[in-house]
Amino acid sequence: MGFAKDLSVSISRDLRHCEPRYFPGNIKMETEIQSPDNAHKRSRADFEDGNAIPAMPNSDSVQNDGRLWSGTAFNRTKKKRRKLPYEKLYISALPTSPRYSKSLMHKDQLSFVTVTPFTDFLITSSVDGVVKFWKKVAVGIESVKEFRAHVGEIKSVSVSQDGRSFATAGADKTIKIFDVITFDLLAILQLDFTPRSICWVHRRGASLPLLAVSNEADHIINIYDGRGESQTSIHRITSLHKSSVRTIAYNNGYDCAISADDNGMIEYWSPGGNYEKPDNLFKYKSSTDLFEFKKAKSLPTSITISPSGTQFATFSFPDRKVRVFDFATGKLYRTYDESLSTVTDMQQAGTALQKLEDVEFGRRLAVERELENPAFQNKINIIFDESGNFIIYGSLLGSKVINTLTNRVVKVYGKDESFRPLNLAIYQGQPQKKGVVTVSMAASANPLLQEAEERDPMLVSTGSGKVRFYIFTNETDISKSSRDVQNEKPRNLNSRQQVEAKPAESGTAAILHTTYGDIHIRLFPEAAPKAVENFVTHSKNGYYNNTIFHRVIRKFMIQCGDPLGDGTGGESIWGTEFADEFSALKHDKAYTVSMANAGPNTNGSQFFITTERTPWLDRKHTIFGRAVQGLDVVHRIENARVYKEKPEEDIKIVSIDVA
C-alpha cells in the first residue's frame, strides 16, 4: 500500500507539469512539459493573485474515489492563458470590415501587391508585365501612373527599406528600377540570365543602394548597383548555395540578408564585407532549426521579416506550413498547418473556424489544389502587422490574422468572398498626418486636426486567377453592386484564358465521374463552340468537382453544374451570361446534353441530360453534347428518391475528364 501511494503521488506530480497547447492553424495538440524544479517555484504574486499551485494532497486525498486529483484541484493547476498587452489597440489598427470595400482591375491576372514604407504608395503588378502606381490619399487610393514594364511575366518585385526605390524582374531578362516618389523609371538592367528573385539589401539611408538578384538556372546571387549606373554586377556570391535561390529577404536591423534555395537550405549573409553571416547571430547552424525544410522535404516559397527584425515567417510547399522563426537564434517559434489533409479533417470534424457547405468546401478545395502549380507558388506570401505581433496570410477560409503570442486567430478577412487570397500587403499609416504638432494644436478640439490624425488602415489582396485586387478598409457601408470598379476593359478577361481556349475548343469527349458511376459524353464544338469551351474550361479547372445533381425529374432529365446546389448559382468562364447557340441538332432522342438557362441568352454553368425525347426544348436550350456510354448511370440517377425534385441523398460529380 505504501508503494502504491508513493507511485500515485509521483504520477500526480508529473500531471501537474503538463499543459495542452493548441494551434490555430491545425487540430494537433502538443504537450509542453515543464521541469519539476521550475514547476514548483512560486512567486509572491502567485499567492497574492490567488493562482498559487495547490499543495500536494495527502495520501488519503490521493486515494479518494479512485482518482489522482479532485476536479477542482486539477483545474486550478492550469496556467493562465497568455495575454498580449494592448492587444485591442493593435487590432483596432487593422481594417475593421471583414468584406472588401472596393476592387480595382488590371487587364490581366494580378501577381504582386506592394505597399511602400514611409512613402504611402501601393504598387500593383500583373502577369502581362504591367506595373501600376497608386497613391494613398485621405480615404482610399488614387491611380497616378502605369508602366508596361516587361514583355511577359514579372517574376519578382522588391521595395527598399526607405520606400523610395522599387524594382521588378521579368522573364524578358531585364530588371526595371523605379523612383517611387516621382513614380518614374530610373534605370533598366539587361541581364544575360533569367532572374528568379530580387531584393534590395541595403539599410535605410545607405549611400550605395544594393540589389540582389538570383539566377533561375544556377546557384549564384548577383549584387548590382541599385542606381543602375552599371550593367555588370559589383559582386557574385558563388559559394553560399548549391542550387537556384527561390527567395531572398533583408533584415534592416541586423543588416543581414536571408535566402532559400531549391534544396530547402536557408542561409544568412551580410550584403557588405565578406558576404558571410554576421557575428551577432547564432554561432553554429547546427544549433538552429534552419534545417526544418530539409527534414520536411519542403521548400519555402516566401520569407518575410518582421518590422522589428526579431522574427521571420515562411510559407512552404508541399507541406503548406506557416513557420515563424526567431531571427537571431534561428529557432522555430511557431508552426501552423494549412495542409489539405488537415483542412479537410477540420471541416469533417467541425473544428474549423467556419463550417462550410460541402459543395462550397469542394469548390474551395479545388482552388487549393491549383496552387500546387509552380506558377502560383511564388505569389503566396505572409505579412506582419506594424507591431510584429500578428501574421496575416491567405487560406481556404480567407485571410487569417493570427496573434503569434497567444496562438489565436483574431480576425479573418474575406471568409465569405469568392476569391482565394494569395499575395497580401498592408497599410497602417495616417495619410494626412501633420509633420509637426504643437501643444496648442494637440490641446485644441479642432475636428479637422483630429480627422487628419486618424488612421486609414488598408489590407490589399490578390485573388487566385483574378484580374482584380481587393481592398479591405474600415468602411462598413459596402455596396456589392458598386464595389467592383470597372477601371479597365479586360483583354478577353486575360491572356491566359486565350491560351487555354485552344485546347478547350478542340474538346470532343468528356467523362463525368459521379458517385453513381461514369457517364461518357460526346461533345459538339462545331455546333456550339462557346458552350463546349465553357464546359471544357470549367471541367479542367475543377469547377464542377463535388457539385451535385440538384434537380431530377423522372421521364424528363437530370440537371447539375451549380456550385450552390440549388439551381440559382453558377457562372460562365467569362463571368457573364453568354448567348444561345442553336443548330440543326434537336432534342429528338434521349441522353441529349444541353445548357440550362433562365430565358434567352442566359447561359452560365448549369447543364442537363435528357432521359426521353423532349422536342419542346428545341431552340430554347443550346445542345452541346450527347451521352454515349454509362446510360444505366443516367437512369440510376433519374430513378433516385427525390423530394421536390431534389435527390434525398446527394449525388455528386466527383470530377470530369476531357479529351
GROMACS .gro file of N, CA and C in nm, residues 25-28 339-356:
model
   66
   25GLY      N    1  -0.374   2.697  -3.662
   25GLY     CA    2  -0.362   2.652  -3.799
   25GLY      C    3  -0.394   2.505  -3.815
   26ASN      N    4  -0.407   2.429  -3.707
   26ASN     CA    5  -0.434   2.286  -3.721
   26ASN      C    6  -0.512   2.236  -3.601
   27ILE      N    7  -0.533   2.106  -3.600
   27ILE     CA    8  -0.608   2.045  -3.491
   27ILE      C    9  -0.519   1.959  -3.403
   28LYS      N   10  -0.389   1.968  -3.427
   28LYS     CA   11  -0.298   1.889  -3.344
   28LYS      C   12  -0.282   1.953  -3.206
  339SER      N   13  -0.219   2.234  -4.447
  339SER     CA   14  -0.221   2.129  -4.549
  339SER      C   15  -0.364   2.089  -4.581
  340LEU      N   16  -0.384   2.032  -4.701
  340LEU     CA   17  -0.518   1.995  -4.744
  340LEU      C   18  -0.576   1.886  -4.655
  341SER      N   19  -0.493   1.794  -4.609
  341SER     CA   20  -0.543   1.687  -4.522
  341SER      C   21  -0.593   1.743  -4.389
  342THR      N   22  -0.519   1.838  -4.333
  342THR     CA   23  -0.560   1.898  -4.206
  342THR      C   24  -0.686   1.980  -4.223
  343VAL      N   25  -0.692   2.059  -4.330
  343VAL     CA   26  -0.810   2.141  -4.356
  343VAL      C   27  -0.933   2.053  -4.375
  344THR      N   28  -0.917   1.942  -4.448
  344THR     CA   29  -1.029   1.851  -4.471
  344THR      C   30  -1.073   1.785  -4.341
  345ASP      N   31  -0.978   1.741  -4.259
  345ASP     CA   32  -1.012   1.679  -4.131
  345ASP      C   33  -1.089   1.776  -4.041
  346MET      N   34  -1.046   1.902  -4.038
  346MET     CA   35  -1.113   2.001  -3.954
  346MET      C   36  -1.254   2.029  -4.005
  347GLN      N   37  -1.272   2.031  -4.137
  347GLN     CA   38  -1.405   2.051  -4.193
  347GLN      C   39  -1.497   1.935  -4.156
  348GLN      N   40  -1.447   1.813  -4.166
  348GLN     CA   41  -1.529   1.696  -4.135
  348GLN      C   42  -1.558   1.685  -3.986
  349ALA      N   43  -1.460   1.727  -3.904
  349ALA     CA   44  -1.479   1.718  -3.759
  349ALA      C   45  -1.557   1.835  -3.702
  350GLY      N   46  -1.577   1.939  -3.784
  350GLY     CA   47  -1.649   2.057  -3.737
  350GLY      C   48  -1.567   2.147  -3.648
  351THR      N   49  -1.434   2.137  -3.654
  351THR     CA   50  -1.347   2.218  -3.568
  351THR      C   51  -1.286   2.336  -3.642
  352ALA      N   52  -1.321   2.356  -3.769
  352ALA     CA   53  -1.266   2.467  -3.846
  352ALA      C   54  -1.323   2.599  -3.797
  353LEU      N   55  -1.256   2.709  -3.833
  353LEU     CA   56  -1.304   2.842  -3.795
  353LEU      C   57  -1.444   2.866  -3.847
  354GLN      N   58  -1.472   2.812  -3.966
  354GLN     CA   59  -1.602   2.830  -4.029
  354GLN      C   60  -1.644   2.700  -4.094
  355LYS      N   61  -1.761   2.652  -4.063
  355LYS     CA   62  -1.813   2.529  -4.123
  355LYS      C   63  -1.876   2.565  -4.256
  356LEU      N   64  -1.821   2.511  -4.364
  356LEU     CA   65  -1.870   2.540  -4.498
  356LEU      C   66  -1.965   2.431  -4.545
   0.00000   0.00000   0.00000
